[in-house]
Amino acid sequence: LTGVVMIDSLLPDGYPSSSVVIVMGDPATGKTTLLIQLVVEALKKGRNVVYATLDDFPDSIRESMKLMGVNPRDYEVEGRRKLVFIDCYSFLVGVRSQEQYSEDPQRLSDLSIVMTKALSEARETTNVLLAMDSLTTLIQRSGVRPSFDFLHTLIAKVRSNRASCVTSLSRKAFHPAIIAAIQDKVDGVIEMKVEDTKDGLARFIRVSKMKGVQHITTWTPYNRDTSMGLIVPYEESRVKKPV
């Protein structure tokens, strides 16, 4: 189990180990919130985490983690480090990075080397979660074909290390053919959407693909909270049929 109740409720057989999963959704659905929530729960379970940031500074992610009840600095102590950031955002905004690992996301071969190094330095390479936020920015900055080649290499790297990877993607940012090609490459797809209602925005989530395990493909409502992450909006049990 991931420890994220909203996700675990959609995966009756549990979250598959050694998998590459895309969190795909509209703007304002909480893709980054979900990634941070998965990272927080992974750290609580004693897993190693490598977090590549392309859309915000690592310190902003640290603050979000604190709101969810985890002090990231406790996991960044030299000698028993469990959390490592790869800062790609500073390059994009022209700021000098303060992180141990930083790279220009437009230099994909160098970024691949840095990710490999960060993954290999984990004490247990089979117990690592690689989070990357976001794949959207990577493709927009580096182009579709180079990004696809990078993703192909990254997936092979994650699988060979028997690690796990989760990344985010804006499903409205690219042509449907590009989105479909990305979905084909990965093991799992978690989809998120928002709809206008008379009471405001309503958010829904589903697992449209998860290789090797049962998953709920029904659109399921959720709420978003900065201190709790994605939460079930009400207590009533919903009847779901696994696929």
CSV table of C-alpha atoms in Angstrom, one decimal:
chain,number,residue,atom,x,y,z
A,1,LEU,CA,0.0,0.0,0.0
A,2,THR,CA,1.1,3.6,-0.7
A,3,GLY,CA,-0.4,5.0,2.6
A,4,VAL,CA,-2.4,7.4,0.5
A,5,VAL,CA,-6.0,6.3,1.2
A,6,MET,CA,-7.4,7.8,-1.9
A,7,ILE,CA,-5.0,5.8,-4.1
A,8,ASP,CA,-5.1,2.6,-2.1
A,9,SER,CA,-8.9,2.6,-2.3
A,10,LEU,CA,-8.5,2.4,-6.1
A,11,LEU,CA,-6.0,-0.4,-6.0
A,12,PRO,CA,-7.6,-3.4,-4.2
A,13,ASP,CA,-4.5,-5.5,-4.8
A,14,GLY,CA,-2.1,-2.8,-3.7
A,15,TYR,CA,0.4,-0.6,-5.6
A,16,PRO,CA,2.8,-2.6,-7.7
A,17,SER,CA,6.4,-2.5,-6.8
A,18,SER,CA,9.0,-1.7,-9.4
A,19,SER,CA,6.6,0.3,-11.5
A,20,VAL,CA,6.6,3.5,-13.6
A,21,VAL,CA,3.4,5.5,-13.1
A,22,ILE,CA,2.1,8.7,-14.6
A,23,VAL,CA,-0.2,11.1,-12.7
A,24,MET,CA,-2.0,12.8,-15.5
A,25,GLY,CA,-4.6,15.5,-15.1
A,26,ASP,CA,-6.0,19.0,-15.7
A,27,PRO,CA,-4.7,22.1,-14.1
A,28,ALA,CA,-5.8,22.6,-10.5
A,29,THR,CA,-6.4,18.9,-9.9
A,30,GLY,CA,-3.5,18.5,-7.4
A,31,LYS,CA,-1.0,16.5,-9.4
A,32,THR,CA,1.9,17.9,-7.4
A,33,THR,CA,0.0,17.5,-4.1
A,34,LEU,CA,-0.4,13.8,-4.9
A,35,LEU,CA,3.2,13.4,-5.8
A,36,ILE,CA,4.3,15.0,-2.5
A,37,GLN,CA,1.8,12.9,-0.6
A,38,LEU,CA,3.3,9.7,-2.2
A,39,VAL,CA,6.8,10.9,-1.3
A,40,VAL,CA,5.8,11.7,2.3
A,41,GLU,CA,4.2,8.3,2.8
A,42,ALA,CA,7.2,6.5,1.1
A,43,LEU,CA,9.6,8.2,3.6
A,44,LYS,CA,7.4,7.2,6.5
A,45,LYS,CA,7.7,3.6,5.4
A,46,GLY,CA,11.5,3.9,5.3
A,47,ARG,CA,11.9,4.1,1.6
A,48,ASN,CA,14.6,6.2,-0.2
A,49,VAL,CA,13.3,9.0,-2.3
A,50,VAL,CA,14.9,10.9,-5.2
A,51,TYR,CA,12.8,13.9,-6.1
A,52,ALA,CA,13.5,15.8,-9.4
A,53,THR,CA,12.0,19.2,-9.4
A,54,LEU,CA,11.3,21.0,-12.7
A,55,ASP,CA,8.3,23.2,-11.7
A,56,ASP,CA,9.4,24.6,-8.3
A,57,PHE,CA,12.3,25.1,-6.0
A,58,PRO,CA,13.2,22.1,-3.7
A,59,ASP,CA,12.6,24.4,-0.7
A,60,SER,CA,9.0,24.9,-1.8
A,61,ILE,CA,8.5,21.1,-1.9
A,62,ARG,CA,10.1,20.9,1.5
A,63,GLU,CA,7.6,23.4,2.9
A,64,SER,CA,4.7,21.4,1.4
A,65,MET,CA,6.1,18.2,3.0
A,66,LYS,CA,6.1,20.0,6.4
A,67,LEU,CA,2.5,20.9,6.0
A,68,MET,CA,1.8,17.2,5.6
A,69,GLY,CA,3.5,16.4,8.9
A,70,VAL,CA,7.0,15.4,7.8
A,71,ASN,CA,10.2,17.4,8.3
A,72,PRO,CA,12.2,16.6,5.2
A,73,ARG,CA,15.5,17.7,6.9
A,74,ASP,CA,15.1,14.7,9.2
A,75,TYR,CA,15.6,12.5,6.1
A,76,GLU,CA,18.5,14.6,4.6
A,77,VAL,CA,21.0,14.0,7.4
A,78,GLU,CA,24.5,13.0,6.0
A,79,GLY,CA,25.3,9.4,6.6
A,80,ARG,CA,21.7,8.2,6.8
A,81,ARG,CA,20.1,10.2,4.0
A,82,LYS,CA,16.8,9.0,2.7
A,83,LEU,CA,15.7,12.0,0.6
A,84,VAL,CA,17.7,13.6,-2.2
A,85,PHE,CA,16.5,16.4,-4.5
A,86,ILE,CA,17.6,17.0,-8.1
A,87,ASP,CA,17.1,20.7,-8.7
A,88,CYS,CA,16.2,21.3,-12.3
A,89,TYR,CA,14.1,24.4,-11.6
A,90,SER,CA,17.0,26.7,-10.7
A,91,PHE,CA,18.5,26.3,-14.2
A,92,LEU,CA,15.2,27.3,-15.8
A,93,VAL,CA,14.9,30.5,-13.8
A,94,GLY,CA,18.6,31.4,-13.8
A,95,VAL,CA,19.3,30.9,-10.1
A,96,ARG,CA,22.3,29.2,-8.6
A,97,SER,CA,21.2,25.9,-7.0
A,98,GLN,CA,22.0,25.1,-3.3
A,99,GLU,CA,21.3,21.4,-3.8
A,100,GLN,CA,23.8,18.6,-4.0
A,101,TYR,CA,22.4,17.6,-7.3
A,102,SER,CA,21.3,20.0,-9.9
A,103,GLU,CA,21.0,19.9,-13.7
A,104,ASP,CA,19.7,21.8,-16.7
A,105,PRO,CA,16.6,19.7,-17.8
A,106,GLN,CA,17.4,20.7,-21.5
A,107,ARG,CA,20.7,18.7,-21.2
A,108,LEU,CA,18.9,15.3,-21.1
A,109,SER,CA,22.0,13.1,-21.3
A,110,ASP,CA,23.5,15.0,-18.3
A,111,LEU,CA,20.2,14.8,-16.4
A,112,SER,CA,20.1,11.0,-17.0
A,113,ILE,CA,23.6,10.7,-15.6
A,114,VAL,CA,22.7,12.7,-12.5
A,115,MET,CA,19.6,10.6,-11.9
A,116,THR,CA,21.6,7.4,-12.3
A,117,LYS,CA,24.1,8.7,-9.7
A,118,ALA,CA,21.4,9.7,-7.2
A,119,LEU,CA,19.6,6.4,-7.6
A,120,SER,CA,22.8,4.3,-7.2
A,121,GLU,CA,23.8,6.1,-4.0
A,122,ALA,CA,20.7,4.9,-2.2
A,123,ARG,CA,21.5,2.2,0.3
A,124,GLU,CA,18.8,0.0,-1.1
A,125,THR,CA,18.3,0.6,-4.8
A,126,THR,CA,15.3,-1.8,-4.8
A,127,ASN,CA,13.6,0.4,-2.2
A,128,VAL,CA,13.8,3.7,-4.0
A,129,LEU,CA,11.0,6.0,-5.3
A,130,LEU,CA,12.0,8.4,-8.0
A,131,ALA,CA,9.5,11.3,-8.3
A,132,MET,CA,9.7,13.8,-11.2
A,133,ASP,CA,7.5,16.9,-11.4
A,134,SER,CA,6.9,17.4,-14.1
A,135,LEU,CA,7.2,15.5,-17.4
A,136,THR,CA,5.2,18.3,-18.9
A,137,THR,CA,8.0,20.8,-18.4
A,138,LEU,CA,10.6,18.4,-19.6
A,139,ILE,CA,8.8,17.8,-22.9
A,140,GLN,CA,8.1,21.5,-23.4
A,141,ARG,CA,11.7,22.4,-22.8
A,142,SER,CA,13.5,19.6,-24.7
A,143,GLY,CA,11.0,18.5,-27.4
A,144,VAL,CA,9.0,15.4,-27.8
A,145,ARG,CA,11.5,13.0,-29.5
A,146,PRO,CA,14.4,13.7,-27.1
A,147,SER,CA,12.1,13.5,-24.1
A,148,PHE,CA,10.7,10.2,-25.3
A,149,ASP,CA,14.2,8.8,-25.6
A,150,PHE,CA,15.0,10.1,-22.1
A,151,LEU,CA,11.8,8.5,-20.7
A,152,HIS,CA,12.6,5.2,-22.5
A,153,THR,CA,16.1,5.2,-20.8
A,154,LEU,CA,14.7,6.3,-17.5
A,155,ILE,CA,12.1,3.5,-17.5
A,156,ALA,CA,14.7,0.9,-18.3
A,157,LYS,CA,16.9,2.3,-15.5
A,158,VAL,CA,14.1,2.1,-12.9
A,159,ARG,CA,13.2,-1.4,-13.9
A,160,SER,CA,16.8,-2.7,-13.9
A,161,ASN,CA,17.2,-1.3,-10.3
A,162,ARG,CA,13.8,-2.7,-9.4
A,163,ALA,CA,12.9,0.8,-8.1
A,164,SER,CA,9.7,2.8,-8.6
A,165,CYS,CA,9.0,6.0,-10.4
A,166,VAL,CA,6.1,8.4,-10.4
A,167,THR,CA,5.9,11.5,-12.6
A,168,SER,CA,3.2,14.1,-13.5
A,169,LEU,CA,1.8,15.2,-16.8
A,170,SER,CA,-0.7,17.8,-17.9
A,171,ARG,CA,-3.0,15.9,-20.3
A,172,LYS,CA,-4.1,19.1,-22.1
A,173,ALA,CA,-0.6,20.3,-22.9
A,174,PHE,CA,0.0,18.0,-25.8
A,175,HIS,CA,-1.6,16.3,-28.8
A,176,PRO,CA,-3.6,13.2,-27.9
A,177,ALA,CA,-1.2,11.1,-29.9
A,178,ILE,CA,1.7,12.2,-27.7
A,179,ILE,CA,-0.3,11.5,-24.6
A,180,ALA,CA,-1.3,8.0,-25.9
A,181,ALA,CA,2.3,7.2,-26.7
A,182,ILE,CA,3.4,8.1,-23.2
A,183,GLN,CA,0.6,6.1,-21.6
A,184,ASP,CA,1.8,3.1,-23.7
A,185,LYS,CA,5.3,3.3,-22.3
A,186,VAL,CA,4.5,3.3,-18.6
A,187,ASP,CA,3.1,0.7,-16.2
A,188,GLY,CA,0.4,2.8,-14.7
A,189,VAL,CA,-1.8,5.8,-15.3
A,190,ILE,CA,-3.6,7.7,-12.6
A,191,GLU,CA,-6.0,10.3,-14.1
A,192,MET,CA,-7.4,13.4,-12.4
A,193,LYS,CA,-10.0,15.9,-13.7
A,194,VAL,CA,-12.0,18.9,-12.6
A,195,GLU,CA,-15.6,19.7,-13.6
A,196,ASP,CA,-17.6,22.9,-13.0
A,197,THR,CA,-20.7,22.4,-10.8
A,198,LYS,CA,-23.2,24.8,-9.2
A,199,ASP,CA,-21.2,24.4,-6.0
A,200,GLY,CA,-17.9,25.2,-7.7
A,201,LEU,CA,-15.1,22.9,-8.9
A,202,ALA,CA,-15.6,19.1,-8.4
A,203,ARG,CA,-12.5,16.9,-8.6
A,204,PHE,CA,-12.4,13.3,-9.8
A,205,ILE,CA,-9.7,10.6,-9.9
A,206,ARG,CA,-9.4,7.1,-11.4
A,207,VAL,CA,-6.7,4.5,-12.3
A,208,SER,CA,-7.1,3.9,-16.0
A,209,LYS,CA,-4.1,1.6,-16.2
A,210,MET,CA,-2.0,-0.4,-13.7
A,211,LYS,CA,-0.2,-3.3,-15.1
A,212,GLY,CA,-0.5,-6.6,-13.2
A,213,VAL,CA,-3.0,-5.5,-10.5
A,214,GLN,CA,-6.8,-4.9,-10.2
A,215,HIS,CA,-7.7,-1.2,-10.4
A,216,ILE,CA,-10.7,1.0,-10.2
A,217,THR,CA,-11.4,2.7,-13.5
A,218,THR,CA,-14.6,4.5,-12.3
A,219,TRP,CA,-14.2,8.3,-11.8
A,220,THR,CA,-14.2,8.8,-8.1
A,221,PRO,CA,-14.7,12.2,-6.3
A,222,TYR,CA,-12.0,13.6,-4.0
A,223,ASN,CA,-11.1,16.7,-2.2
A,224,ARG,CA,-7.6,18.4,-2.0
A,225,ASP,CA,-6.1,19.7,1.2
A,226,THR,CA,-2.6,21.2,1.6
A,227,SER,CA,-2.0,19.5,5.0
A,228,MET,CA,-3.7,16.2,4.2
A,229,GLY,CA,-3.2,15.8,0.4
A,230,LEU,CA,-6.0,14.0,-1.6
A,231,ILE,CA,-8.8,13.0,0.7
A,232,VAL,CA,-12.1,11.1,0.3
A,233,PRO,CA,-14.8,13.8,0.4
A,234,TYR,CA,-17.3,11.7,2.4
A,235,GLU,CA,-17.4,8.5,4.4
A,236,GLU,CA,-20.1,6.6,2.6
A,237,SER,CA,-18.8,3.4,1.0
A,238,ARG,CA,-18.9,3.4,-2.8
A,239,VAL,CA,-19.6,0.3,-4.8
A,240,LYS,CA,-16.7,-0.2,-7.2
A,241,LYS,CA,-16.0,-3.1,-9.5
A,242,PRO,CA,-12.3,-3.8,-10.1
A,243,VAL,CA,-11.2,-4.5,-13.7
